[in-house]
């Protein structure tokens, strides 16, 4: 009797535990799929297995979203620390404020990636990858400083880089890869219309990030407020034209081509607005604008390939 009670208890325990074990095993597979695309695989596995949302994921998509949320959370933490450092270190206020803005931009970009992950993992992949620009801003702002707060920010920045690398791996694990999407030279058979859509989406995403940087700079630099507010408005215009082009791409590639071409007038105007400035924020913004021009050129080429 006791034996049958023991067996019944064992069976009942297994019935309760087995789904959990299966979920755990599945989550491990999803984490492995992410980490195999990351250089530091050991750090990736240790980090995600210790993060409950990732360790309990029941699908690859869920694991990817959890990974992106982890990066968002850490970016917010870094932004908060940098903001406090700006208040506590008046002599380094501008540098820490720039770092705070950079981390805010990272958070926004990864949030954008999370929202796009299901519909367009390629765009999500790009949104995470462009965070490297913001990492460079932080390193250039405080990387050479010797104070404790700057050293802490740099330590946090290195951790942020590692988490972003994992986030990139998460987007690739669900099908996102900018290098694959734009890889014409490697002989991939991608439909021209799909490729043009991807390119335009990249342009929209980058215009959004650059406009966000302009908005943050306008808040941080009172003497440049008017110029950067104008720049933000102009980048809103770029996004509008690119979205119009995307909507017209299938029915009228020529109209789409024209809409994208109008963006070149905007970038020229933006360069006139801040191109003569010598401050760090303006120089960074000019570099971002040059990258925007490159993406516009690629988007124009994509519409031409469709007959535009």
Coordinates of C-alpha atoms in Angstrom, one line a residue:
X1 CA 0.0 0.0 0.0
X2 CA 2.8 2.3 1.0
X3 CA 4.6 1.3 -2.2
X4 CA 1.6 2.2 -4.4
X5 CA 1.2 5.6 -2.6
X6 CA 4.9 6.2 -3.2
X7 CA 4.5 5.4 -6.9
X8 CA 1.4 7.5 -7.2
X9 CA 3.3 10.4 -5.5
X10 CA 6.2 10.0 -7.9
X11 CA 3.9 9.9 -10.9
X12 CA 2.1 13.0 -9.7
X13 CA 5.4 14.8 -9.1
X14 CA 6.6 13.9 -12.5
X15 CA 3.4 15.1 -14.0
X16 CA 3.9 18.5 -12.3
X17 CA 7.6 18.8 -13.1
X18 CA 7.7 17.4 -16.6
X19 CA 6.2 20.5 -18.3
X20 CA 8.6 22.7 -16.4
X21 CA 11.5 20.6 -17.5
X22 CA 10.3 20.6 -21.1
X23 CA 9.9 24.4 -21.0
X24 CA 13.4 24.8 -19.4
X25 CA 14.9 22.6 -22.1
X26 CA 13.1 24.5 -24.9
X27 CA 14.3 27.8 -23.4
X28 CA 17.8 26.5 -23.3
X29 CA 17.5 25.7 -27.1
X30 CA 16.2 29.2 -27.7
X31 CA 19.0 30.8 -25.7
X32 CA 21.6 28.6 -27.6
X33 CA 20.2 29.8 -30.9
X34 CA 20.8 33.4 -29.8
X35 CA 24.2 32.8 -28.3
X36 CA 25.7 30.9 -31.2
X37 CA 25.5 34.2 -33.1
X38 CA 27.4 36.1 -30.4
X39 CA 31.2 36.2 -30.1
X40 CA 31.3 35.8 -26.3
X41 CA 29.0 32.8 -26.1
X42 CA 29.8 32.0 -22.5
X43 CA 28.8 35.5 -21.3
X44 CA 25.7 35.3 -23.4
X45 CA 24.5 32.0 -22.1
X46 CA 25.3 32.9 -18.5
X47 CA 23.4 36.2 -18.8
X48 CA 20.3 34.9 -20.5
X49 CA 20.0 31.8 -18.3
X50 CA 20.1 34.1 -15.3
X51 CA 17.4 36.3 -16.7
X52 CA 14.0 34.8 -15.8
X53 CA 12.1 36.2 -18.8
X54 CA 14.6 34.5 -21.2
X55 CA 15.1 31.4 -19.2
X56 CA 11.4 30.7 -19.2
X57 CA 10.7 31.6 -22.8
X58 CA 8.4 29.2 -24.7
X59 CA 9.3 30.3 -28.2
X60 CA 12.3 31.8 -30.1
X61 CA 10.4 35.0 -30.5
X62 CA 9.7 35.3 -26.8
X63 CA 13.3 34.7 -26.0
X64 CA 14.3 37.4 -28.5
X65 CA 11.9 39.9 -27.0
X66 CA 13.1 39.1 -23.5
X67 CA 16.7 39.7 -24.6
X68 CA 15.8 43.1 -26.1
X69 CA 13.9 44.0 -22.9
X70 CA 17.1 43.2 -20.9
X71 CA 19.1 45.6 -23.1
X72 CA 16.4 48.3 -22.8
X73 CA 16.4 48.0 -19.0
X74 CA 20.2 48.3 -18.8
X75 CA 20.2 51.3 -21.2
X76 CA 17.7 53.0 -18.9
X77 CA 19.8 52.3 -15.9
X78 CA 22.9 53.7 -17.7
X79 CA 20.9 56.8 -18.7
X80 CA 19.8 57.3 -15.1
X81 CA 23.3 57.0 -13.7
X82 CA 24.7 59.4 -16.3
X83 CA 22.0 61.9 -15.6
X84 CA 22.8 61.8 -11.8
X85 CA 26.5 62.2 -12.6
X86 CA 25.8 65.3 -14.7
X87 CA 24.0 66.8 -11.6
X88 CA 26.8 65.8 -9.2
X89 CA 29.7 66.8 -11.4
X90 CA 29.1 70.4 -12.7
X91 CA 32.5 70.5 -14.4
X92 CA 31.6 67.5 -16.5
X93 CA 27.9 68.2 -16.9
X94 CA 28.0 68.5 -20.7
X95 CA 29.9 65.3 -21.1
X96 CA 27.6 63.3 -18.8
X97 CA 24.5 64.9 -20.3
X98 CA 25.7 63.7 -23.8
X99 CA 26.2 60.2 -22.4
X100 CA 22.7 60.3 -20.9
X101 CA 21.2 61.3 -24.2
X102 CA 23.2 58.5 -26.0
X103 CA 21.8 55.9 -23.6
X104 CA 18.3 57.3 -24.0
X105 CA 18.8 56.9 -27.8
X106 CA 19.9 53.3 -27.3
X107 CA 16.8 52.6 -25.2
X108 CA 14.5 54.1 -27.8
X109 CA 16.2 52.3 -30.7
X110 CA 16.0 48.9 -29.0
X111 CA 12.4 49.6 -28.1
X112 CA 11.8 50.3 -31.7
X113 CA 13.5 47.0 -32.6
X114 CA 11.2 45.1 -30.1
X115 CA 8.1 46.6 -31.7
X116 CA 9.3 45.7 -35.2
X117 CA 10.7 42.3 -34.4
X118 CA 7.7 40.2 -35.5
X119 CA 6.9 42.1 -38.7
X120 CA 10.4 43.0 -39.8
X121 CA 13.2 41.3 -38.0
X122 CA 15.7 42.8 -40.5
X123 CA 14.7 46.3 -39.5
X124 CA 14.8 45.3 -35.9
X125 CA 18.4 44.0 -36.5
X126 CA 19.4 47.4 -38.0
X127 CA 17.8 49.3 -35.1
X128 CA 20.0 47.4 -32.6
X129 CA 23.1 47.7 -34.8
X130 CA 22.9 51.5 -35.1
X131 CA 23.2 51.7 -31.3
X132 CA 27.0 51.4 -31.9
X133 CA 26.9 55.1 -32.9
X134 CA 25.5 56.0 -29.5
X135 CA 28.2 53.8 -27.8
X136 CA 30.8 55.8 -29.7
X137 CA 29.3 59.0 -28.4
X138 CA 29.6 57.9 -24.8
X139 CA 33.2 56.7 -25.3
X140 CA 34.2 60.0 -26.9
X141 CA 32.4 62.0 -24.2
X142 CA 33.9 60.4 -21.0
X143 CA 36.3 57.7 -22.2
X144 CA 39.4 59.8 -21.4
X145 CA 38.3 61.1 -18.0
X146 CA 39.9 59.8 -14.8
X147 CA 37.2 60.6 -12.3
X148 CA 35.3 57.7 -10.7
X149 CA 31.9 58.6 -12.2
X150 CA 33.4 58.6 -15.7
X151 CA 35.1 55.2 -15.0
X152 CA 31.8 53.8 -13.8
X153 CA 30.0 55.1 -17.0
X154 CA 32.7 53.4 -19.1
X155 CA 32.3 50.2 -17.2
X156 CA 28.6 50.3 -17.8
X157 CA 29.2 51.2 -21.4
X158 CA 31.3 48.1 -22.0
X159 CA 28.5 46.0 -20.4
X160 CA 26.0 47.8 -22.6
X161 CA 28.0 46.8 -25.7
X162 CA 27.9 43.1 -24.6
X163 CA 24.2 43.2 -24.1
X164 CA 23.7 44.9 -27.5
X165 CA 25.8 42.2 -29.1
X166 CA 23.4 39.6 -27.6
X167 CA 20.4 41.7 -28.7
X168 CA 21.8 41.6 -32.3
X169 CA 22.1 37.8 -32.0
X170 CA 18.4 37.7 -30.8
X171 CA 17.2 39.5 -33.9
X172 CA 19.3 37.2 -36.1
X173 CA 17.8 34.2 -34.4
X174 CA 14.3 35.1 -35.5
X175 CA 15.4 35.9 -39.1
X176 CA 16.8 39.4 -39.0
X177 CA 20.1 40.1 -40.6
X178 CA 21.0 43.4 -42.3
X179 CA 24.1 41.8 -43.9
X180 CA 21.9 39.1 -45.4
X181 CA 19.1 41.4 -46.4
X182 CA 21.3 43.8 -48.3
X183 CA 23.8 41.2 -49.5
X184 CA 23.4 41.6 -53.2
X185 CA 27.0 40.6 -53.9
X186 CA 26.7 37.3 -52.2
X187 CA 24.2 36.0 -54.8
X188 CA 21.1 35.9 -52.6
X189 CA 17.9 35.7 -54.7
X190 CA 15.9 38.5 -53.0
X191 CA 12.9 40.0 -54.8
X192 CA 13.7 43.6 -55.8
X193 CA 10.5 44.9 -54.2
X194 CA 11.3 43.3 -50.9
X195 CA 14.8 44.6 -51.0
X196 CA 13.6 48.1 -51.7
X197 CA 11.2 47.9 -48.8
X198 CA 14.0 46.9 -46.5
X199 CA 16.2 49.7 -47.6
X200 CA 13.4 52.3 -47.2
X201 CA 12.6 50.9 -43.7
X202 CA 16.3 51.3 -42.7
X203 CA 16.1 54.9 -43.9
X204 CA 13.0 55.6 -41.8
X205 CA 14.6 54.0 -38.8
X206 CA 17.8 56.0 -39.1
X207 CA 15.9 59.3 -39.7
X208 CA 13.9 58.6 -36.5
X209 CA 17.1 58.0 -34.5
X210 CA 18.8 61.1 -36.0
X211 CA 15.8 63.3 -35.3
X212 CA 15.7 62.0 -31.8
X213 CA 19.4 63.0 -31.3
X214 CA 18.5 66.5 -32.6
X215 CA 15.6 66.8 -30.1
X216 CA 17.8 65.7 -27.2
X217 CA 20.6 68.1 -28.2
X218 CA 18.0 71.0 -28.5
X219 CA 17.1 70.3 -24.8
X220 CA 20.7 70.0 -23.7
X221 CA 22.2 73.0 -25.6
X222 CA 20.2 76.2 -25.1
X223 CA 22.4 78.2 -27.5
X224 CA 21.7 75.7 -30.3
X225 CA 18.1 75.0 -29.5
X226 CA 16.6 76.8 -32.5
X227 CA 19.0 75.1 -34.9
X228 CA 18.4 71.6 -33.6
X229 CA 14.7 72.0 -33.3
X230 CA 14.8 72.9 -37.0
X231 CA 16.9 69.8 -37.7
X232 CA 14.4 67.6 -35.8
X233 CA 11.6 69.1 -37.9
X234 CA 13.5 68.4 -41.1
X235 CA 14.2 64.8 -40.1
X236 CA 10.5 64.4 -39.5
X237 CA 10.1 65.5 -43.1
X238 CA 12.6 62.8 -44.2
X239 CA 10.6 60.2 -42.4
X240 CA 7.4 61.4 -44.0
X241 CA 8.8 61.3 -47.6
X242 CA 10.3 57.9 -47.0
X243 CA 7.0 56.6 -45.7
X244 CA 5.2 58.1 -48.7
X245 CA 7.7 56.4 -51.0
X246 CA 7.2 53.0 -49.3
X247 CA 3.4 53.3 -49.8
X248 CA 3.9 54.2 -53.5
X249 CA 6.7 51.7 -54.2
X250 CA 4.6 48.9 -55.7
X251 CA 2.1 51.0 -57.8
X252 CA 4.4 53.8 -58.8
X253 CA 8.2 53.4 -58.4
X254 CA 8.7 56.7 -60.2
X255 CA 6.7 58.5 -57.6
X256 CA 8.6 56.7 -54.8
X257 CA 11.9 57.7 -56.4
X258 CA 10.8 61.3 -56.5
X259 CA 9.7 61.3 -52.9
X260 CA 13.1 59.9 -51.8
X261 CA 15.0 62.3 -54.0
X262 CA 13.3 65.2 -52.2
X263 CA 15.0 64.1 -49.0
X264 CA 18.3 65.3 -50.5
X265 CA 17.1 68.9 -50.4
X266 CA 16.4 68.4 -46.7
X267 CA 19.9 67.0 -45.9
X268 CA 21.4 69.9 -47.7
X269 CA 19.4 72.3 -45.6
X270 CA 20.3 70.5 -42.4
X271 CA 24.0 70.8 -43.3
X272 CA 23.6 74.5 -43.9
X273 CA 22.0 74.8 -40.4
X274 CA 24.7 73.2 -38.3
X275 CA 27.6 72.4 -40.7
X276 CA 29.5 75.5 -39.7
X277 CA 29.3 74.7 -35.9
X278 CA 32.3 73.5 -34.1
X279 CA 30.7 72.0 -31.0
X280 CA 30.8 68.2 -30.5
X281 CA 27.0 67.7 -30.8
X282 CA 26.9 69.4 -34.2
X283 CA 29.9 67.4 -35.4
X284 CA 28.2 64.2 -34.3
X285 CA 25.0 65.3 -36.0
X286 CA 26.8 66.1 -39.2
X287 CA 28.3 62.6 -39.2
X288 CA 24.8 61.1 -38.8
X289 CA 23.5 63.3 -41.6
X290 CA 26.2 62.0 -43.9
X291 CA 25.2 58.5 -43.1
X292 CA 21.6 59.5 -43.8
X293 CA 22.6 60.7 -47.2
X294 CA 24.2 57.3 -47.9
X295 CA 21.0 55.5 -47.0
X296 CA 19.0 57.9 -49.2
X297 CA 21.3 57.2 -52.1
X298 CA 20.8 53.4 -51.6
X299 CA 17.0 53.9 -51.4
X300 CA 17.1 55.9 -54.6
X301 CA 19.0 53.1 -56.2
X302 CA 16.5 50.6 -55.0
X303 CA 13.6 52.5 -56.6
X304 CA 15.5 52.8 -59.8
X305 CA 16.0 49.0 -59.9
X306 CA 12.2 48.8 -59.8
X307 CA 11.8 51.2 -62.7
X308 CA 11.6 54.4 -60.8

